[in-house]
Short mmCIF file of C-alpha atoms in Angstrom, two decimals:
data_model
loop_
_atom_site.label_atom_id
_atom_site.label_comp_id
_atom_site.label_asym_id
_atom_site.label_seq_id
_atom_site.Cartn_x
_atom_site.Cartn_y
_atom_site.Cartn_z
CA UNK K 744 -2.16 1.21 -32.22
CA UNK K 745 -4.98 1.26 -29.49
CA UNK K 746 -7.51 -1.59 -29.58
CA UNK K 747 -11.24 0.03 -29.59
CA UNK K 748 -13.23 -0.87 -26.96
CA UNK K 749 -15.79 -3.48 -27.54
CA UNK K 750 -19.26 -2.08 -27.26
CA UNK K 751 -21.27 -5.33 -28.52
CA UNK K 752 -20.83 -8.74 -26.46
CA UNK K 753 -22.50 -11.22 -24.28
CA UNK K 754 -21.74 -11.26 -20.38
CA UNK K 755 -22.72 -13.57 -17.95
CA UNK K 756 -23.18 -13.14 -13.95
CA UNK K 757 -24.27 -15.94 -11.51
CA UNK K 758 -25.64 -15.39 -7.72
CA UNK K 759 -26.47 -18.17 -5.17
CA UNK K 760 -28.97 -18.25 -2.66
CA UNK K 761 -28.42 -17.53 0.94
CA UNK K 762 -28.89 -21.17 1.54
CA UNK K 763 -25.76 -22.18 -0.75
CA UNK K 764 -22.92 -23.86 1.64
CA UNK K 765 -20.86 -21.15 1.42
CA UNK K 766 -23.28 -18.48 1.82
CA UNK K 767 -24.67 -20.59 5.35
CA UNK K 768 -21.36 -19.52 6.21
CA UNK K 769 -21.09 -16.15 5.13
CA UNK K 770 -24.64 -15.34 7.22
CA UNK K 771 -23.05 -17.33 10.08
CA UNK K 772 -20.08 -15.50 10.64
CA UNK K 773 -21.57 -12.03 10.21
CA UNK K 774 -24.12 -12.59 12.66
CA UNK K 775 -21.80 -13.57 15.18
CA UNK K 776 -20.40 -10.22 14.25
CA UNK K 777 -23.45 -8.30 15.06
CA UNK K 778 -23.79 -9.93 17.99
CA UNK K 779 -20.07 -8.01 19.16
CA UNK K 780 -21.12 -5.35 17.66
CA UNK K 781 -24.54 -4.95 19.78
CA UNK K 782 -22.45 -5.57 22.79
CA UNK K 783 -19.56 -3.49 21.82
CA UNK K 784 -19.26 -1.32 18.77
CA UNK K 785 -15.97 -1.86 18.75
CA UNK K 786 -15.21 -5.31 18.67
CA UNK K 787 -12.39 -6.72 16.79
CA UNK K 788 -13.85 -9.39 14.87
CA UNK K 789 -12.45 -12.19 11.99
CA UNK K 790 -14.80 -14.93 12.06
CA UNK K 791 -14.34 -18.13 9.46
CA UNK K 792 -16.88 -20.14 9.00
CA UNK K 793 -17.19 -24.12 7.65
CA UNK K 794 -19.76 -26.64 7.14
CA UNK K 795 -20.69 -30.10 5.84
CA UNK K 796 -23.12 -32.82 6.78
CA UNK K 797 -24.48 -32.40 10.24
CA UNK K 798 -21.37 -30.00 11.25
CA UNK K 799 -20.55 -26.33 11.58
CA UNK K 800 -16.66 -24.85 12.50
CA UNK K 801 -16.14 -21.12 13.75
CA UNK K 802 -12.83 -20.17 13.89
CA UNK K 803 -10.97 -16.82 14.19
CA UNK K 804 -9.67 -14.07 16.21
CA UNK K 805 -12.00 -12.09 18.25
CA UNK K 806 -11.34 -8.83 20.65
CA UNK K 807 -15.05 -8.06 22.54
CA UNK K 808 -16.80 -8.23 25.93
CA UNK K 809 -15.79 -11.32 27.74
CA UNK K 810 -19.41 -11.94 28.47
CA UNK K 811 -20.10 -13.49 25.26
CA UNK K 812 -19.49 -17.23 25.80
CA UNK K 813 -19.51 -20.21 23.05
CA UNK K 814 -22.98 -21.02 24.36
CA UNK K 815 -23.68 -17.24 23.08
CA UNK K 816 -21.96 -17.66 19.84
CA UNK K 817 -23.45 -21.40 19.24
CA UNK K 818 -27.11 -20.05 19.40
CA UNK K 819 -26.35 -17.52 17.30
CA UNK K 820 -25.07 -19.89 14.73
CA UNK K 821 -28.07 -22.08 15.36
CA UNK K 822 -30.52 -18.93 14.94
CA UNK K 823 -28.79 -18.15 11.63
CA UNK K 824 -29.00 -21.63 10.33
CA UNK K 825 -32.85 -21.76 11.45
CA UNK K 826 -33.41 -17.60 9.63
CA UNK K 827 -32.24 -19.54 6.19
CA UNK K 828 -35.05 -22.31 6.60
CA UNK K 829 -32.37 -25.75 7.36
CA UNK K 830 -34.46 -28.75 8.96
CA UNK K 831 -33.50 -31.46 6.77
CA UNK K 832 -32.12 -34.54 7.38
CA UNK K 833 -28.18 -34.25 7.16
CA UNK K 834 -28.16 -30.52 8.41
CA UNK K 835 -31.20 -29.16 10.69
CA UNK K 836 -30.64 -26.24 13.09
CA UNK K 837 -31.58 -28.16 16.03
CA UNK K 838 -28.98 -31.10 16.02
CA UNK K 839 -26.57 -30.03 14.05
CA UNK K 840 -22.88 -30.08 15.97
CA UNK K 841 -21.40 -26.29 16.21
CA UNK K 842 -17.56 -26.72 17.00
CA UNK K 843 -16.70 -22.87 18.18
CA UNK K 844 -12.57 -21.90 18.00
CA UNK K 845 -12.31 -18.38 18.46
CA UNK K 846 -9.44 -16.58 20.56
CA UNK K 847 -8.03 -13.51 21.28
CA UNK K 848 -6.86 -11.16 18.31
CA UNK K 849 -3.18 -11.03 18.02
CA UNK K 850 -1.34 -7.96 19.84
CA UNK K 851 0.32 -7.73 16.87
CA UNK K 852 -2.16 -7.07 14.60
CA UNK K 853 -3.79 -4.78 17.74
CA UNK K 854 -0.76 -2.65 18.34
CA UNK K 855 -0.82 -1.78 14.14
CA UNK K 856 -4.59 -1.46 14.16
CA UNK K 857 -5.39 0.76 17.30
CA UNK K 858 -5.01 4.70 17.22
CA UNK K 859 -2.13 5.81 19.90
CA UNK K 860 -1.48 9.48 20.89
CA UNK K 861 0.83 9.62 18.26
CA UNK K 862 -0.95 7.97 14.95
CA UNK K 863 -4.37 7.37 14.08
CA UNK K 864 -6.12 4.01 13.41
CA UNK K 865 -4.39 2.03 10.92
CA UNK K 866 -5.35 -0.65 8.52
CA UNK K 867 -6.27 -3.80 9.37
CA UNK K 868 -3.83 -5.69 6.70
CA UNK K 869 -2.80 -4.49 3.73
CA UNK K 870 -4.48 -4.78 0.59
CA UNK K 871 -6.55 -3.69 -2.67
CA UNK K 872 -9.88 -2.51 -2.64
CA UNK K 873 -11.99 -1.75 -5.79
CA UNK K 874 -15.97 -0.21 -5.98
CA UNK K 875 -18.17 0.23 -9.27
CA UNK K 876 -20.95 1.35 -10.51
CA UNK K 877 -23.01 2.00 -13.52
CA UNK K 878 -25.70 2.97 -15.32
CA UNK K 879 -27.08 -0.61 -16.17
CA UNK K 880 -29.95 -0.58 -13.75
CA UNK K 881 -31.41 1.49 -11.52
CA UNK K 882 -29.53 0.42 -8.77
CA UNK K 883 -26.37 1.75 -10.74
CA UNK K 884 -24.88 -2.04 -10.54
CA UNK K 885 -24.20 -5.04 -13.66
CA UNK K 886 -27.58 -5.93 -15.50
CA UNK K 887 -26.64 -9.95 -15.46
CA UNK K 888 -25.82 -9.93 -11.79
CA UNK K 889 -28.96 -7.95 -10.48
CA UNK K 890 -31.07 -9.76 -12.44
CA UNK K 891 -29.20 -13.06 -11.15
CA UNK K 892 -29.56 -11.63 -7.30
CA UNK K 893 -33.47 -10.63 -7.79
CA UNK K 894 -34.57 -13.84 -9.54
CA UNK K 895 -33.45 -15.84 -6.15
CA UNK K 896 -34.81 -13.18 -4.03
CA UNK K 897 -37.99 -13.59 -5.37
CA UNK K 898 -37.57 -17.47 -5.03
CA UNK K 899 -36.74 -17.65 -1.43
CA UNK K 900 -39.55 -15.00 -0.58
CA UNK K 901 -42.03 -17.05 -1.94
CA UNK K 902 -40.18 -20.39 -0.02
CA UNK K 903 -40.36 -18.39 3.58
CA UNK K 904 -44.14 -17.02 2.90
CA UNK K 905 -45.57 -20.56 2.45
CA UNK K 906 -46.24 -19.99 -1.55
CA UNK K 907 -43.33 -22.05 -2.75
CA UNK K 908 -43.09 -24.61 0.21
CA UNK K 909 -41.89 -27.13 -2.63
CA UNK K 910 -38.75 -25.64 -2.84
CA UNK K 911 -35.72 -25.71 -0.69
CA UNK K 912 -33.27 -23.22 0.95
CA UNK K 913 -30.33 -23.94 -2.00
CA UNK K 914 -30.03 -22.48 -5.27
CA UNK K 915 -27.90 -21.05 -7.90
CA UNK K 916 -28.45 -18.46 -10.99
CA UNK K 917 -27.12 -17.38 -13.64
CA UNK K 918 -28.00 -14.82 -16.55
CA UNK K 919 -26.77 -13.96 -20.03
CA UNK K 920 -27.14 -10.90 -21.60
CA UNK K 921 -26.45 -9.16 -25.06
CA UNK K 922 -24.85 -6.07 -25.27
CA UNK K 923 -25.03 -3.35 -28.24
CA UNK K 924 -23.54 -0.17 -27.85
CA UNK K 925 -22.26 -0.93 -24.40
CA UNK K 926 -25.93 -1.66 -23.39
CA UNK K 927 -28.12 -4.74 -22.23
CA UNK K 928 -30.91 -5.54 -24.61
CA UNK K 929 -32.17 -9.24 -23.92
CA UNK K 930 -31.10 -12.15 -22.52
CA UNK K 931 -29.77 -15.23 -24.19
CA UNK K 932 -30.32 -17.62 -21.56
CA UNK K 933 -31.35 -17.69 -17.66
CA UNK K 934 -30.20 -21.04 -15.52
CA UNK K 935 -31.87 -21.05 -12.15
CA UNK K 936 -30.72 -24.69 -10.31
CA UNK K 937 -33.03 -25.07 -7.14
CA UNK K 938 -33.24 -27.38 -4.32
CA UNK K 939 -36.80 -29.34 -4.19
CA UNK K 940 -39.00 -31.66 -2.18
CA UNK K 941 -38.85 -35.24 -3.24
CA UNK K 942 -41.59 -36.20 -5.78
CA UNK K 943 -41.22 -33.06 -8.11
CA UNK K 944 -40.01 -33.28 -11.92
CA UNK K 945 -38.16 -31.34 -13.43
CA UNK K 946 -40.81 -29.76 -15.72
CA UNK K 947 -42.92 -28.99 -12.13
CA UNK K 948 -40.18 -27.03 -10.59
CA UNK K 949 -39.59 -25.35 -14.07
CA UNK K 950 -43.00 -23.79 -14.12
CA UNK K 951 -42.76 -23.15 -10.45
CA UNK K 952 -39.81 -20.90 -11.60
CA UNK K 953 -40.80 -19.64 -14.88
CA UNK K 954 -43.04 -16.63 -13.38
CA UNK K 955 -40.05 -15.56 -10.66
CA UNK K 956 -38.05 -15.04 -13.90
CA UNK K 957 -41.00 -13.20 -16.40
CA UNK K 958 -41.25 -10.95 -13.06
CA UNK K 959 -37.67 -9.90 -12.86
CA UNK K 960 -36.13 -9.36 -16.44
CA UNK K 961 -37.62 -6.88 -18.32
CA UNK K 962 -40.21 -6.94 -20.92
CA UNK K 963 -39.42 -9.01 -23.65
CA UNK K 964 -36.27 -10.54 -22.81
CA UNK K 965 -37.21 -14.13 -21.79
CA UNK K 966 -34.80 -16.06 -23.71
CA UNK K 967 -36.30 -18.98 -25.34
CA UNK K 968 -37.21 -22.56 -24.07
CA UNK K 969 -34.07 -23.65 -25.35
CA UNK K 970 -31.78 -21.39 -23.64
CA UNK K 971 -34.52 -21.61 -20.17
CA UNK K 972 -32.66 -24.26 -18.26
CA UNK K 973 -34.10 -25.11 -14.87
CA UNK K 974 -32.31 -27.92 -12.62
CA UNK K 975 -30.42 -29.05 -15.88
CA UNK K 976 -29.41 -31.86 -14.02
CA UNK K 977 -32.96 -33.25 -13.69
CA UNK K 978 -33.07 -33.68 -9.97
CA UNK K 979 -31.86 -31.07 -7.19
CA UNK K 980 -33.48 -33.18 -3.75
CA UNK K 981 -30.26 -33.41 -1.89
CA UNK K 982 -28.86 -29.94 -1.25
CA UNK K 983 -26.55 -27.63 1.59
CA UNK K 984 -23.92 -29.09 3.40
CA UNK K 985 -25.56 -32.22 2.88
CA UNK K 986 -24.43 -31.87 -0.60
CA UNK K 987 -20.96 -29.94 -0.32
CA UNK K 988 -19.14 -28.19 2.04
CA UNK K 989 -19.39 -24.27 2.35
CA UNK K 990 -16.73 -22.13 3.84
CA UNK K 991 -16.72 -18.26 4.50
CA UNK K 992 -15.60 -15.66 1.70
CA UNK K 993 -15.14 -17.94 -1.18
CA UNK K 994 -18.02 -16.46 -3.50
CA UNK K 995 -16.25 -12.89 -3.58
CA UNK K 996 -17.69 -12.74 -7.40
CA UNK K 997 -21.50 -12.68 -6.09
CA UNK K 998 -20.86 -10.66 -3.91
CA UNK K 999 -19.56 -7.94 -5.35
CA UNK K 1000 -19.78 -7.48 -9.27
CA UNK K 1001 -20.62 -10.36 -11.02
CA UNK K 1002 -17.34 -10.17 -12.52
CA UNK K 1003 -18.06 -6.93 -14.45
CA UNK K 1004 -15.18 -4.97 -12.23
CA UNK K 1005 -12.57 -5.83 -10.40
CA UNK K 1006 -11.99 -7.39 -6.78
CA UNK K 1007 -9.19 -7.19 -4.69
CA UNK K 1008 -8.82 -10.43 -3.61
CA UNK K 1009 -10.46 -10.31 -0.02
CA UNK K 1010 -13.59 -11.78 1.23
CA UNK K 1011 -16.20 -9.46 3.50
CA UNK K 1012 -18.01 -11.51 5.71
CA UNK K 1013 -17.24 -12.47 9.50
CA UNK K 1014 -14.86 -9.12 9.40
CA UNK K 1015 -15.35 -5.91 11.41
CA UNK K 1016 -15.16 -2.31 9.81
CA UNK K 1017 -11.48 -1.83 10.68
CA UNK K 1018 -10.62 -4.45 8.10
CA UNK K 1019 -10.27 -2.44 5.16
CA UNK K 1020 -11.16 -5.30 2.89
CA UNK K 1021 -14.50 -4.72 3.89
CA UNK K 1022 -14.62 -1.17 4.62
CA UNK K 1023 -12.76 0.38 2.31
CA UNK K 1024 -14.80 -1.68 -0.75
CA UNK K 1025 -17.92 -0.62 0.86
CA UNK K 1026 -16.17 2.78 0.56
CA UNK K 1027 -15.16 2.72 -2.84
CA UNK K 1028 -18.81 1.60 -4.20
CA UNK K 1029 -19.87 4.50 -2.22
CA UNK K 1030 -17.48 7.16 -3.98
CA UNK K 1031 -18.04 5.34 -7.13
CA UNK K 1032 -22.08 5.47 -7.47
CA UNK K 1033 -21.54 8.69 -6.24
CA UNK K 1034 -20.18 10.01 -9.09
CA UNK K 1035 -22.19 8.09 -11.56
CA UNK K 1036 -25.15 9.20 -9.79
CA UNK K 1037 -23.90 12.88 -10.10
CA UNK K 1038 -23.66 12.34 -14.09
CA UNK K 1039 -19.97 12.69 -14.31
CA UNK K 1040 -19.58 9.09 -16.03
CA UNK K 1041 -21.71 6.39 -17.20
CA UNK K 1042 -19.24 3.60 -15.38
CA UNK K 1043 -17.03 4.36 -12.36
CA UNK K 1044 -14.15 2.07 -11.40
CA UNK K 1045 -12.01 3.01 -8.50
CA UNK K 1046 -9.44 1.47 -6.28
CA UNK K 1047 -8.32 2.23 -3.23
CA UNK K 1048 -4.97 0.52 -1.31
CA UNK K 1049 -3.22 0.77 2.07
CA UNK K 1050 -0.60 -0.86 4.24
CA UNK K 1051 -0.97 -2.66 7.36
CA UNK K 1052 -1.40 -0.37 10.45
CA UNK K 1053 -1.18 2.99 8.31
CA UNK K 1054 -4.14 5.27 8.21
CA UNK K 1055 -3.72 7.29 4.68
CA UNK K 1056 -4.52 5.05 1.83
CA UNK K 1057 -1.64 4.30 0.01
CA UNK K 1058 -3.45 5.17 -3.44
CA UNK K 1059 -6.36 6.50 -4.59
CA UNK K 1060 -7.26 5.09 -8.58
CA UNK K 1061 -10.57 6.59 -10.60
CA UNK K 1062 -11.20 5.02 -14.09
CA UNK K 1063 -14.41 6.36 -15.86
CA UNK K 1064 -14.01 4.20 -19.05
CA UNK K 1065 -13.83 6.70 -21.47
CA UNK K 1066 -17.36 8.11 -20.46
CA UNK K 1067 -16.26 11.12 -18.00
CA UNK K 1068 -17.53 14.45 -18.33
CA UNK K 1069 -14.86 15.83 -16.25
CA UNK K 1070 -10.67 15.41 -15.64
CA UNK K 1071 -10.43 12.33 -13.57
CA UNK K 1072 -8.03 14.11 -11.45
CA UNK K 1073 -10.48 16.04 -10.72
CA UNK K 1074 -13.12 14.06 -9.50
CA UNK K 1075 -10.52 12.22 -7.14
CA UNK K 1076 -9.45 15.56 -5.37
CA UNK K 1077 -13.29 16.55 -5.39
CA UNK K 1078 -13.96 12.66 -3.49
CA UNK K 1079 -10.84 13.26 -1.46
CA UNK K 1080 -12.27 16.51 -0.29
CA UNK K 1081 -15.39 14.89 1.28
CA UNK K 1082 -14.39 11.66 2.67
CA UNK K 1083 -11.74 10.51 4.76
CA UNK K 1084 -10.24 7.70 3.33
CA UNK K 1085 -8.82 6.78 6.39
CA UNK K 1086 -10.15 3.38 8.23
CA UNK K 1087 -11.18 5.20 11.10
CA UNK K 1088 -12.30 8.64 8.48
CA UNK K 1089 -14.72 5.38 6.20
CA UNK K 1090 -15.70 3.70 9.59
CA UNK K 1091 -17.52 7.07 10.88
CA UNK K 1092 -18.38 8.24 7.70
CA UNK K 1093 -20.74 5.66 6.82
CA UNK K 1094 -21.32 4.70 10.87
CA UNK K 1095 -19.74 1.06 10.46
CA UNK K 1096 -19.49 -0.08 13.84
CA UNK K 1097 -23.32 -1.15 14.14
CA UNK K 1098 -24.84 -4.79 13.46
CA UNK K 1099 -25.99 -4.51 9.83
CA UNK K 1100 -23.94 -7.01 8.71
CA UNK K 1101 -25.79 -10.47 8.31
CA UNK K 1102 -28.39 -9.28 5.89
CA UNK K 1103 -25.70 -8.17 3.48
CA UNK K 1104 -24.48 -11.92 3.19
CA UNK K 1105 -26.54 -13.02 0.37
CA UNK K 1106 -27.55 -11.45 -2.64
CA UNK K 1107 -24.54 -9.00 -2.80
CA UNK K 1108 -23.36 -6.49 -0.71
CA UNK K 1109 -23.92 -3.64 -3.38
CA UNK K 1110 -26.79 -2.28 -5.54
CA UNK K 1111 -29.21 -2.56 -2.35
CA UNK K 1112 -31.54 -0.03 -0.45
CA UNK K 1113 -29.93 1.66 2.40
CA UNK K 1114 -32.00 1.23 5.61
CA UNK K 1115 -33.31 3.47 8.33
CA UNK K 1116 -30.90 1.62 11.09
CA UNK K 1117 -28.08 2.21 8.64
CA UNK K 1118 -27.75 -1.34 6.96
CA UNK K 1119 -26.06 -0.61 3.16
CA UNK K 1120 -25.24 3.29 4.33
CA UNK K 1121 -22.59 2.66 1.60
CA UNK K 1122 -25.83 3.09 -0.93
CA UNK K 1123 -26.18 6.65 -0.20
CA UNK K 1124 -26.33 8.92 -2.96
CA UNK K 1125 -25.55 11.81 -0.66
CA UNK K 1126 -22.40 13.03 -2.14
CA UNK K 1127 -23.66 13.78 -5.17
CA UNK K 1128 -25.25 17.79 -4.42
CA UNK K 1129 -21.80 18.59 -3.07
CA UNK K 1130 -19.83 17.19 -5.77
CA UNK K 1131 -21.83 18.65 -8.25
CA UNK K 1132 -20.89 22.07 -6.24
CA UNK K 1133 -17.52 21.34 -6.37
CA UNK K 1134 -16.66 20.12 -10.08
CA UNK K 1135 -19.30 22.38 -11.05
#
């Protein structure tokens, strides 16, 4: 006999600030990617990023304009480091040491990659993708992990205007919500851990918080003081690399759903649009608030796979939860009809091969506003008149 679905629970989503370790690197190695990009729109790009106290790594496989030197690549490191707001002691923009170890991208990754007379582009690796969306918010993503991304939004705004200047470029979230009938109604409890200033108690930076939070969660759904927790530790002075070491790709959770759908396994940042870990997840978010958006489900999940070096995607997976209002066979052919699924057909589709990558490194690649130069194109709700037209 088939378990019913629960419909009342408690979830729980955390983001981290783009001045967590991991997310220095994450911003690092995707603006050395738009800086191949600018010079070459297509520019084969893996970049891995690490740092710790006073150091930064860049390693990885690069194929772009042999103009672009390790000078180049070290100031754009440095300029990324000095965007996020780092000038402390330990790890400041200025002095810290930037090791750079790129080289060339392997042939034989190129040779499976590149489009020949005889095939069209192929997949950067193999691999599964997944996309989601639903009707939680208006930006069709998890309640507990937008609320999680705009609370530390908010935060570092008010840090780079000058109206939080306590507060420092680290910080976590992390929100709990209550479910009934498959819906958010309040929040249990909201942990926001922030990096300070010397001097400042814990009760100070909990009231310098307190209104980021009353401004993001809806009406009414402050948990109480008891379930408020701000710096639960007590003290959060020493923070960054000075604190722990970040490395590229290793907060795939944030990044995508909070946890609230699945994830293939691979990382985004520091990769160019023929790696289909990137692109093709972009992709699938795409298709997948697509069809929310067009009312033919109230929670999208799809997956899309492929093989090193072939174009077609292996398999194309659509699960609506139970909330469809049409055959999910037919919503796949429908997507199938308008989009190439093909790394090359997602690359054009959504115009990939541009430098709109570092802003997506913190506060989640999904569930933002696409932008006039094309940043988040994968946000589009364009599909949705012609699928409508289609599935009727």
């Amino acid at each position: 006999m088939q378990q019913k679905a629960l419909t009342d629970y408690i979830f729980t989503s955390e983001s981290v600030s783009e001045g967590h370790p991991d997310k220095i690197c994450d911003r690092i190695s995707d603006a050395i990617l738009d800086h191949y990009l600018t010079h070459d729109p297509f520019s084969r790009v893996a970049c891995e990023t690490l740092v710790t106290t006073d150091s930064v790594v860049v390693a990885g496989e690069v194929r772009g304009p042999d103009s672009i030197t390790k000078a180049d690549i070290e100031e754009v490191a440095r300029q990324a480091i000095k965007d996020i707001g780092y000038e402390q002691e330990g790890f400041n923009w200025k002095t810290v040491n930037v090791d750079i170890k790129l080289h060339k991208q392997s042939v034989d990754i190129a040779q499976g990659v590149d489009s020949a007379a005889n095939k069209d582009e192929g997949a950067g690796d193999q691999g599964i993708m997944f996309g989601y969306a639903c009707k939680e918010t208006e930006a069709y993503m998890p309640a507990p992990l937008h609320y999680s991304h705009a609370i530390l939004r908010s935060l570092a705004e008010a840090r780079h205007s000058g109206a939080c200047p306590e507060l420092g470029p680290d910080a976590k979230s992390q929100v709990t919500l209550e479910y009934k009938n498959d819906k958010p109604v309040r929040a249990l409890s909201v942990v926001v851990s922030t990096q300070h200033q010397d001097g400042y108690t814990q009760d100070d930076i909990r009231e310098i918080v307190r209104p980021h939070v009353q401004a993001i969660l809806p009406e009414g759904w402050m948990p109480s003081e008891e379930e408020f927790y701000v710096n639960p530790t007590g003290r959060f002075v020493i923070g960054g690399p000075v604190g722990d070491a970040g490395l590229t790709g290793r907060k795939i959770i944030v990044d995508t759903y909070g946890g609230a759908a699945p994830h293939g396994g691979g990382a985004f940042s520091g990769k160019d649009p023929t790696k289909v870990d990137r692109s093709a997840a972009y992709a699938a978010r795409y298709l997948a608030k697509n069809v929310v958006a067009s009312g033919y489900a109230d929670g999208c999940t799809i997956q899309l796979s492929y093989a090193i070096g072939v174009s077609k995607p292996i398999s194309v997976y659509l699960n609506t939860h139970g909330t469809g209002t049409a055959p999910e066979s037919v919503i796949v052919k429908a997507l199938q009809q308008l989009v190439d699924l093909s790394p090359r057909g997602i690359r054009e589709h959504l115009k990939l091969n541009r430098p709109i990558y570092a802003r997506t490194a913190a506060y989640g690649h999904f569930g933002r506003e696409p932008e006039a130069d094309g940043g988040f194109s994968w946000e589009k709700l364009d599909l949705v008149d012609q699928l409508q037209k289609i599935i009727g």
